[in-house]
Coordinates of C-alpha atoms and ligand atoms in Angstrom, one line a residue:
M1 CA -2.4 -28.0 -16.8
S2 CA -1.9 -31.3 -15.2
T3 CA -1.4 -29.9 -11.7
A4 CA -3.9 -31.2 -9.1
R5 CA -6.2 -28.4 -8.1
G6 CA -6.3 -27.2 -4.5
E7 CA -9.3 -27.6 -2.3
F8 CA -10.2 -26.2 1.1
S9 CA -10.0 -28.9 3.7
S10 CA -13.2 -28.0 5.6
R11 CA -16.1 -25.7 5.8
F12 CA -14.4 -23.8 8.5
G13 CA -11.3 -23.4 6.3
F14 CA -13.4 -22.0 3.4
L15 CA -15.3 -19.7 5.7
M16 CA -12.1 -18.2 7.2
A17 CA -10.5 -17.8 3.7
A18 CA -13.6 -16.3 2.1
T19 CA -14.4 -14.0 5.0
G20 CA -10.6 -13.3 5.2
S21 CA -10.9 -12.1 1.6
A22 CA -14.0 -10.1 2.2
V23 CA -13.1 -8.5 5.5
G24 CA -10.4 -6.0 4.8
L25 CA -9.5 -2.4 4.8
G26 CA -12.8 -1.9 2.9
N27 CA -14.7 -2.9 6.1
I28 CA -12.6 -1.4 8.8
W29 CA -11.7 1.9 7.2
G30 CA -13.7 2.3 4.0
F31 CA -17.1 1.5 5.3
P32 CA -17.1 3.6 8.5
T33 CA -15.7 6.7 6.9
N34 CA -17.9 6.4 3.9
A35 CA -20.9 6.1 6.3
A36 CA -19.7 9.2 8.2
S37 CA -19.3 11.3 5.2
N38 CA -22.5 10.1 3.5
G39 CA -25.3 10.8 6.0
G40 CA -24.4 8.3 8.7
A41 CA -27.1 5.7 9.1
A42 CA -28.6 6.7 5.7
F43 CA -25.5 5.1 4.2
L44 CA -25.6 2.2 6.6
F45 CA -29.2 1.5 5.6
T46 CA -28.6 1.7 1.9
Y47 CA -25.5 -0.5 2.2
I48 CA -27.3 -3.2 4.2
I49 CA -30.1 -3.3 1.6
L50 CA -27.6 -3.4 -1.3
A51 CA -25.6 -6.1 0.5
F52 CA -28.7 -8.4 0.6
V53 CA -30.4 -7.5 -2.7
L54 CA -27.4 -7.2 -4.9
A55 CA -24.1 -8.3 -3.3
Y56 CA -25.3 -11.6 -1.9
P57 CA -26.9 -12.8 -5.2
A58 CA -23.8 -11.6 -7.1
L59 CA -21.5 -13.5 -4.7
M60 CA -23.6 -16.6 -5.2
A61 CA -23.2 -16.3 -9.0
E62 CA -19.4 -16.3 -8.6
L63 CA -19.3 -19.2 -6.1
I64 CA -21.7 -21.3 -8.1
I65 CA -19.9 -20.8 -11.4
G66 CA -16.5 -21.4 -9.7
R67 CA -17.5 -24.6 -8.1
H68 CA -19.1 -25.9 -11.2
A69 CA -16.2 -25.1 -13.5
K70 CA -13.4 -26.0 -11.0
A71 CA -11.3 -23.4 -12.9
N72 CA -10.2 -19.8 -12.9
A73 CA -12.6 -17.1 -14.2
V74 CA -11.2 -17.1 -17.8
N75 CA -11.7 -20.8 -18.3
A76 CA -14.9 -20.9 -16.3
L77 CA -16.7 -18.3 -18.3
R78 CA -15.3 -19.6 -21.5
G79 CA -16.7 -23.0 -20.6
L80 CA -20.2 -21.8 -19.9
S81 CA -20.5 -20.2 -23.4
T82 CA -22.5 -21.6 -26.1
S83 CA -20.8 -20.0 -29.1
P84 CA -17.2 -18.9 -29.9
A85 CA -18.1 -15.2 -29.8
I86 CA -19.6 -15.5 -26.3
A87 CA -16.6 -17.6 -25.2
R88 CA -14.4 -14.7 -26.3
V89 CA -16.5 -12.2 -24.2
G90 CA -16.3 -14.6 -21.3
A91 CA -12.5 -14.9 -21.5
G92 CA -12.4 -11.1 -21.9
V93 CA -14.4 -10.6 -18.6
G94 CA -12.0 -13.0 -16.9
F95 CA -9.0 -11.1 -18.1
A96 CA -10.5 -7.8 -17.2
G97 CA -11.1 -9.2 -13.7
M98 CA -7.5 -10.2 -13.5
I99 CA -6.2 -6.8 -14.5
T100 CA -8.7 -5.1 -12.1
V101 CA -7.7 -7.2 -9.2
T102 CA -4.0 -6.6 -9.9
L103 CA -4.6 -2.9 -9.9
I104 CA -6.6 -3.2 -6.7
L105 CA -3.7 -5.1 -5.1
S106 CA -1.3 -2.4 -6.3
F107 CA -3.1 0.4 -4.3
Y108 CA -4.1 -1.9 -1.5
A109 CA -0.5 -2.8 -0.8
I110 CA 0.5 0.8 -0.4
I111 CA -2.2 1.4 2.3
S112 CA -1.3 -2.0 3.9
G113 CA 2.3 -0.9 4.0
W114 CA 1.3 2.1 6.0
M115 CA -0.5 -0.2 8.5
L116 CA 2.7 -2.3 8.9
A117 CA 4.8 0.8 9.3
Y118 CA 2.6 2.2 12.0
M119 CA 2.5 -1.2 13.7
F120 CA 6.3 -1.3 13.8
A121 CA 6.3 2.3 15.0
S122 CA 4.3 1.2 18.1
M123 CA 6.8 -1.5 18.7
A124 CA 9.6 1.1 18.4
D125 CA 7.7 3.2 20.9
I126 CA 7.6 0.3 23.3
A127 CA 11.3 -0.1 22.9
R128 CA 11.7 3.7 23.3
L129 CA 13.4 4.0 19.9
E130 CA 12.1 7.5 19.2
S131 CA 13.9 8.2 15.9
A132 CA 12.9 4.9 14.4
S133 CA 9.3 5.6 15.3
N134 CA 9.5 9.0 13.8
W135 CA 10.8 7.7 10.6
L136 CA 8.1 5.0 10.4
T137 CA 5.3 7.5 10.9
Q138 CA 6.6 10.2 8.6
S139 CA 5.2 9.9 5.1
G140 CA 7.8 9.6 2.4
T141 CA 8.3 7.6 -0.8
T142 CA 11.1 5.5 0.6
R143 CA 9.1 4.4 3.6
D144 CA 6.1 3.7 1.5
A145 CA 8.1 1.7 -1.0
V146 CA 9.9 -0.3 1.7
F147 CA 6.7 -1.3 3.6
A148 CA 4.6 -2.0 0.5
G149 CA 7.5 -4.2 -0.4
I150 CA 7.4 -6.0 2.9
F151 CA 3.7 -6.4 2.6
Y152 CA 4.2 -8.0 -0.9
L153 CA 6.8 -10.4 0.6
L154 CA 4.3 -11.6 3.2
T155 CA 1.5 -12.0 0.6
I156 CA 3.9 -13.9 -1.7
Y157 CA 5.1 -16.1 1.1
I158 CA 1.5 -17.3 1.9
V159 CA 0.3 -17.7 -1.7
V160 CA 3.4 -19.7 -2.7
A161 CA 2.4 -22.3 -0.1
G162 CA -0.8 -23.0 -1.9
V163 CA -4.5 -23.2 -1.1
R164 CA -4.5 -25.5 1.9
N165 CA -1.1 -24.8 3.4
G166 CA -1.0 -21.2 2.6
I167 CA -4.3 -19.4 2.1
E168 CA -6.5 -21.6 4.3
K169 CA -3.9 -22.1 7.1
W170 CA -3.1 -18.5 7.5
S171 CA -6.7 -17.2 7.2
S172 CA -7.7 -19.7 9.8
R173 CA -5.0 -18.4 12.1
L174 CA -5.4 -14.8 11.5
M175 CA -9.2 -14.3 11.3
P176 CA -10.1 -15.4 14.8
S177 CA -7.4 -13.0 16.2
L178 CA -8.9 -10.2 14.0
Y179 CA -12.4 -10.7 15.6
L180 CA -10.9 -10.7 19.1
I181 CA -8.8 -7.6 18.6
L182 CA -11.8 -5.7 17.0
I183 CA -14.1 -6.5 19.9
I184 CA -11.6 -5.6 22.6
L185 CA -10.9 -2.2 20.8
I186 CA -14.6 -1.4 20.5
V187 CA -15.3 -2.1 24.1
Y188 CA -12.3 0.0 25.1
V189 CA -13.1 3.0 22.9
L190 CA -16.8 3.1 23.9
T191 CA -15.8 3.6 27.5
L192 CA -13.9 6.9 26.6
D193 CA -15.4 10.3 27.1
G194 CA -16.9 11.7 23.9
A195 CA -17.5 8.3 22.2
M196 CA -21.3 8.8 22.3
E197 CA -21.1 11.7 19.9
G198 CA -19.4 9.5 17.3
L199 CA -22.1 6.8 17.8
R200 CA -24.7 9.4 17.1
M201 CA -23.0 10.5 13.9
Y202 CA -23.0 6.9 12.8
L203 CA -26.4 5.8 13.9
V204 CA -28.6 8.8 13.3
P205 CA -29.7 8.8 9.7
D206 CA -29.8 11.9 7.5
F207 CA -32.6 10.5 5.3
S208 CA -32.5 13.4 2.9
R209 CA -29.4 11.7 1.5
V210 CA -30.9 8.3 0.8
A211 CA -31.9 9.1 -2.8
D212 CA -28.6 10.8 -3.6
P213 CA -27.1 9.0 -6.7
Q214 CA -23.6 9.5 -5.4
L215 CA -24.5 7.9 -2.1
I216 CA -26.1 4.9 -3.9
L217 CA -23.0 4.6 -6.2
S218 CA -20.7 4.7 -3.2
A219 CA -22.7 2.2 -1.3
M220 CA -22.8 -0.1 -4.4
G221 CA -19.0 0.3 -4.9
Q222 CA -18.5 -0.4 -1.2
A223 CA -20.7 -3.5 -1.3
F224 CA -18.9 -4.9 -4.3
F225 CA -15.5 -4.1 -3.0
S226 CA -16.3 -5.4 0.5
L227 CA -17.4 -8.8 -0.8
S228 CA -14.5 -9.0 -3.2
L229 CA -16.8 -9.2 -6.2
G230 CA -16.5 -8.9 -9.9
V231 CA -12.8 -9.7 -10.2
G232 CA -12.9 -13.5 -10.0
T233 CA -11.7 -13.8 -6.4
M234 CA -14.9 -15.4 -5.1
L235 CA -15.1 -17.5 -8.2
I236 CA -11.7 -19.0 -7.6
Y237 CA -12.4 -19.5 -3.9
G238 CA -15.7 -21.2 -5.0
S239 CA -13.7 -23.4 -7.3
Y240 CA -11.8 -24.8 -4.2
V241 CA -15.0 -25.7 -2.4
S242 CA -16.0 -29.3 -2.3
K243 CA -19.2 -30.5 -4.0
Q244 CA -20.5 -31.7 -0.7
E245 CA -21.0 -28.1 0.7
N246 CA -24.3 -26.3 0.7
L247 CA -23.2 -23.2 -1.2
P248 CA -26.2 -20.9 -0.6
A249 CA -25.8 -21.4 3.1
I250 CA -22.1 -20.8 3.2
G251 CA -22.3 -17.8 0.9
G252 CA -24.9 -16.4 3.2
M253 CA -22.6 -16.8 6.2
V254 CA -19.8 -15.0 4.4
T255 CA -22.1 -12.1 3.6
V256 CA -23.4 -11.8 7.1
M257 CA -19.9 -12.0 8.6
D258 CA -18.5 -9.4 6.2
M259 CA -21.4 -7.0 6.9
S260 CA -21.1 -7.5 10.6
V261 CA -17.4 -6.6 10.6
A262 CA -18.2 -3.5 8.6
V263 CA -21.0 -2.4 11.0
L264 CA -18.9 -3.3 14.0
A265 CA -15.9 -1.3 12.7
G266 CA -18.2 1.7 12.5
L267 CA -18.6 1.3 16.3
L268 CA -14.9 1.6 16.6
I269 CA -13.8 4.3 14.1
L270 CA -16.5 6.9 14.6
P271 CA -16.5 7.0 18.4
A272 CA -12.7 7.1 18.2
M273 CA -12.9 10.1 16.0
S274 CA -15.3 12.0 18.3
V275 CA -13.1 11.1 21.2
A276 CA -10.2 12.6 19.3
Q277 CA -12.3 15.8 18.6
L278 CA -13.1 16.2 22.3
N279 CA -9.3 16.0 22.9
G280 CA -8.7 18.9 20.6
I281 CA -7.7 16.9 17.5
Q282 CA -9.0 18.3 14.3
I283 CA -11.4 15.8 12.6
Y284 CA -12.9 18.1 10.0
D285 CA -10.9 19.6 7.2
D286 CA -10.9 23.3 6.2
Q287 CA -14.0 22.8 4.0
G288 CA -15.9 21.3 7.0
A289 CA -15.8 17.7 5.6
L290 CA -14.9 14.9 7.9
I291 CA -11.3 13.8 7.4
A292 CA -11.9 10.4 5.9
G293 CA -9.0 9.7 3.6
P294 CA -5.5 8.6 4.4
A295 CA -5.2 11.4 7.0
L296 CA -7.7 9.7 9.2
I297 CA -5.6 6.6 9.8
T298 CA -2.2 8.3 9.5
S299 CA -2.9 11.4 11.6
V300 CA -6.2 11.6 13.4
L301 CA -6.1 8.2 15.1
P302 CA -2.4 8.2 15.8
A303 CA -2.8 11.7 17.4
L304 CA -5.5 10.2 19.6
F305 CA -3.4 7.2 20.6
D306 CA -0.5 9.6 21.4
Q307 CA -2.7 11.4 23.9
M308 CA -3.5 8.2 25.7
G309 CA 0.0 8.0 27.1
D310 CA 1.7 4.6 27.6
G311 CA -1.6 2.7 27.3
G312 CA -2.1 4.3 24.0
I313 CA 0.9 2.6 22.6
L314 CA -0.7 -0.8 23.1
V315 CA -4.0 0.4 21.7
A316 CA -2.1 1.7 18.6
L317 CA -0.3 -1.6 18.3
A318 CA -3.6 -3.6 18.5
F319 CA -5.2 -1.3 16.0
F320 CA -2.5 -1.4 13.4
A321 CA -2.1 -5.2 13.9
L322 CA -5.9 -5.5 13.2
M323 CA -5.5 -3.5 10.0
S324 CA -2.5 -5.4 8.9
I325 CA -4.2 -8.8 9.4
A326 CA -7.4 -7.6 7.7
A327 CA -5.3 -6.5 4.7
L328 CA -3.2 -9.6 4.4
T329 CA -6.0 -12.1 4.3
S330 CA -7.5 -9.9 1.5
S331 CA -4.3 -9.4 -0.5
I332 CA -3.6 -13.2 -0.7
S333 CA -7.0 -13.6 -2.3
M334 CA -6.2 -10.9 -4.8
L335 CA -2.9 -12.4 -5.9
E336 CA -4.5 -15.9 -6.1
V337 CA -6.7 -14.7 -9.0
P338 CA -4.0 -14.2 -11.7
V339 CA -1.9 -16.9 -10.1
S340 CA -4.5 -19.6 -10.6
Y341 CA -4.9 -18.6 -14.3
F342 CA -1.2 -18.8 -15.0
V343 CA -0.8 -22.1 -13.1
E344 CA -3.9 -23.8 -14.7
D345 CA -3.9 -22.3 -18.1
Q346 CA -0.3 -21.6 -18.9
G347 CA 1.3 -24.4 -17.0
V348 CA 3.6 -22.1 -15.0
S349 CA 4.7 -23.5 -11.6
R350 CA 2.9 -21.9 -8.7
R351 CA 6.1 -20.6 -7.2
K352 CA 7.1 -18.9 -10.5
A353 CA 3.7 -17.5 -11.1
V354 CA 3.4 -16.0 -7.6
I355 CA 6.8 -14.4 -7.7
L356 CA 6.4 -13.0 -11.2
L357 CA 2.9 -11.6 -10.6
G358 CA 3.8 -10.3 -7.2
V359 CA 6.7 -8.4 -8.7
L360 CA 4.5 -7.1 -11.5
A361 CA 1.9 -5.8 -9.0
A362 CA 4.7 -4.4 -6.8
S363 CA 6.1 -2.4 -9.8
V364 CA 2.7 -0.9 -10.4
S365 CA 2.6 0.1 -6.7
M366 CA 5.9 1.8 -7.0
L367 CA 4.6 3.7 -10.0
I368 CA 1.7 4.9 -7.9
I369 CA 3.9 5.8 -4.9
W370 CA 6.1 8.0 -7.0
N371 CA 3.0 9.7 -8.7
F372 CA 0.7 9.5 -5.7
G373 CA -1.3 12.7 -6.3
L374 CA -1.8 11.9 -9.9
L375 CA -2.6 8.2 -9.7
F376 CA -3.8 7.0 -6.4
D377 CA -7.4 8.3 -6.3
W378 CA -7.9 7.6 -9.9
V379 CA -6.9 4.0 -9.7
V380 CA -9.1 3.5 -6.6
R381 CA -12.2 4.9 -8.3
L382 CA -11.6 3.3 -11.6
T383 CA -11.3 -0.2 -10.1
T384 CA -13.8 0.0 -7.3
E385 CA -16.6 2.2 -8.6
F386 CA -16.4 1.4 -12.2
S387 CA -14.8 -1.9 -13.0
Q388 CA -16.0 -4.0 -10.2
P389 CA -19.8 -3.4 -10.6
L390 CA -19.5 -3.5 -14.4
L391 CA -17.7 -6.9 -14.2
G392 CA -20.3 -8.0 -11.6
F393 CA -22.9 -7.2 -14.3
F394 CA -21.2 -9.6 -16.7
F395 CA -21.0 -12.3 -14.1
A396 CA -24.7 -12.0 -13.6
I397 CA -25.3 -12.2 -17.3
F398 CA -23.2 -15.3 -17.6
A399 CA -25.0 -17.0 -14.7
G400 CA -28.5 -15.9 -15.8
W401 CA -28.4 -15.9 -19.5
V402 CA -25.5 -17.7 -21.0
W403 CA -25.3 -20.7 -18.7
N404 CA -27.6 -23.6 -19.5
R405 CA -30.4 -23.4 -16.9
N406 CA -30.5 -27.1 -16.2
A407 CA -26.8 -27.3 -15.6
L408 CA -27.0 -24.3 -13.3
L409 CA -29.8 -25.8 -11.3
A410 CA -27.9 -29.1 -11.1
E411 CA -24.9 -27.3 -9.6
I412 CA -27.1 -25.6 -7.0
K413 CA -28.4 -29.0 -5.9
Q414 CA -24.9 -30.4 -5.3
G415 CA -24.4 -30.6 -1.5
H416 CA -27.9 -29.5 -0.9
A417 CA -30.4 -32.1 -2.0
D418 CA -33.6 -30.5 -0.6
V419 CA -32.8 -27.1 -2.0
E420 CA -35.9 -27.2 -4.2
S421 CA -38.1 -26.6 -1.2
G422 CA -36.3 -23.4 -0.2
L423 CA -36.5 -19.7 -1.2
F424 CA -33.1 -19.6 -2.8
W425 CA -34.2 -22.1 -5.5
R426 CA -37.3 -20.2 -6.3
I427 CA -35.9 -16.7 -6.3
W428 CA -32.3 -16.6 -7.1
P429 CA -32.3 -18.0 -10.7
W430 CA -34.6 -15.3 -12.1
Y431 CA -33.2 -12.7 -9.7
I432 CA -29.7 -13.1 -11.1
K433 CA -31.1 -13.0 -14.6
F434 CA -33.2 -9.8 -14.3
V435 CA -32.9 -8.0 -11.1
C436 CA -29.1 -7.9 -10.5
P437 CA -28.2 -6.6 -14.0
L438 CA -31.0 -4.1 -13.8
I439 CA -30.0 -2.7 -10.5
I440 CA -26.4 -2.2 -11.6
L441 CA -27.5 -0.6 -14.8
A442 CA -30.0 1.6 -13.0
V443 CA -27.3 2.9 -10.6
Y444 CA -25.1 3.8 -13.5
I445 CA -27.8 5.4 -15.6
Q446 CA -29.0 7.4 -12.6
L447 CA -25.5 8.7 -12.2
I448 CA -25.2 9.8 -15.8
I449 CA -28.5 11.6 -15.7
Ligands
LIG1 N1 -12.9 -7.2 0.2 C1 -11.6 -6.6 0.5 C2 -11.8 -5.5 1.5 O1 -12.9 -5.2 1.9 C3 -11.0 -6.1 -0.8 C4 -10.9 -7.0 -2.0 C5 -11.4 -6.6 -3.2 C6 -10.4 -8.3 -1.9 C7 -11.3 -7.4 -4.3 C8 -10.3 -9.1 -3.0 C9 -10.8 -8.7 -4.2 O2 -10.9 -4.8 1.9

């Protein structure tokens, strides 16, 4: 417990790490396809509203608790509690977050492994190694296991190096390249024939869907997943932020950057799908639903890149590099959650904690790979639609009800002396107390009814 805690070296470092965590497969793949299958701009609209009225305040709860406690979620929530019983609930929420995030990592690493495999396949195409490229793009348990394994090694390599020399350094290197690749790809795809149809699918709302409980649940799950909420990731990143920083402002920047990448990714994926359709590639399944699951990334888009000839190989390389970068800056933030607990609370060395927990998550991934049909969807839905919002509910309760109000206000003031004249000060404390928990409950109740 005596180990010195890590801290981000600058505001830029924190922003890159936190947006690195937030921006991931959830933005570039999950958001656009969710939007396309849920009424286009109706989903976009619901999502943007939820991001501001629910996800941003929930993000702030985690950042503020984290920076105040300078500890992992288990110890932080325990420390806010006023009675032993509540302290036990707090620790329980922290543990549930650790288990949830480890499960998220276990399915995330499988998809990320596909992204790496396809990236290597494009390199093999450039080198004209046809059989290697075929193996890399053919689904199979061995390939999945090998590339999920490689993805874990990269994640472990970065997290072992610590907060500054690992997470911050690599996020600061990778995130700017992610933005650059994304913009280049969008500009390119929008110039192709057929792209406008995809834009229409994305931007023209089917408002009859706005009140659909399933749409609202998906948008809420998407918002929580996208901002890495409920599992203690943002809490632990908040705990590495210096007391001189203005938290409401930097939390706002993270939210806006995360949302903008999701919205931008829609401008890439949906036009690409309609271009594919114009070229005779099937983008609707036999039931007439848009192909949005794994097949989108592993068959629809690759088929499109194939048709583009030699140039398509470079587009494919850029696209799968983009996906791999997005995935890696998120996976390191997932692994950091249990690692920080074992380092701070159990006195395990960082290296040992990272390797042990990495191997544990990898074992769960292998279990899923070998029982894919049975487990994959189930784990995704359990963690993202159920656990994350539910745990977010508890974080709001701890920030709004359990934590001493004066201590909470004092923490908000740190690094932001004139906060009392702003909106955040007037609205957020009661908002996190009443509105956030109620919205989450309302979504669940509506679904049950
Ligand atoms: N926010 C990440 C994404 O959009 C996923 C994530 C979830 C990261 C939970 C950390 C914790 O892909």
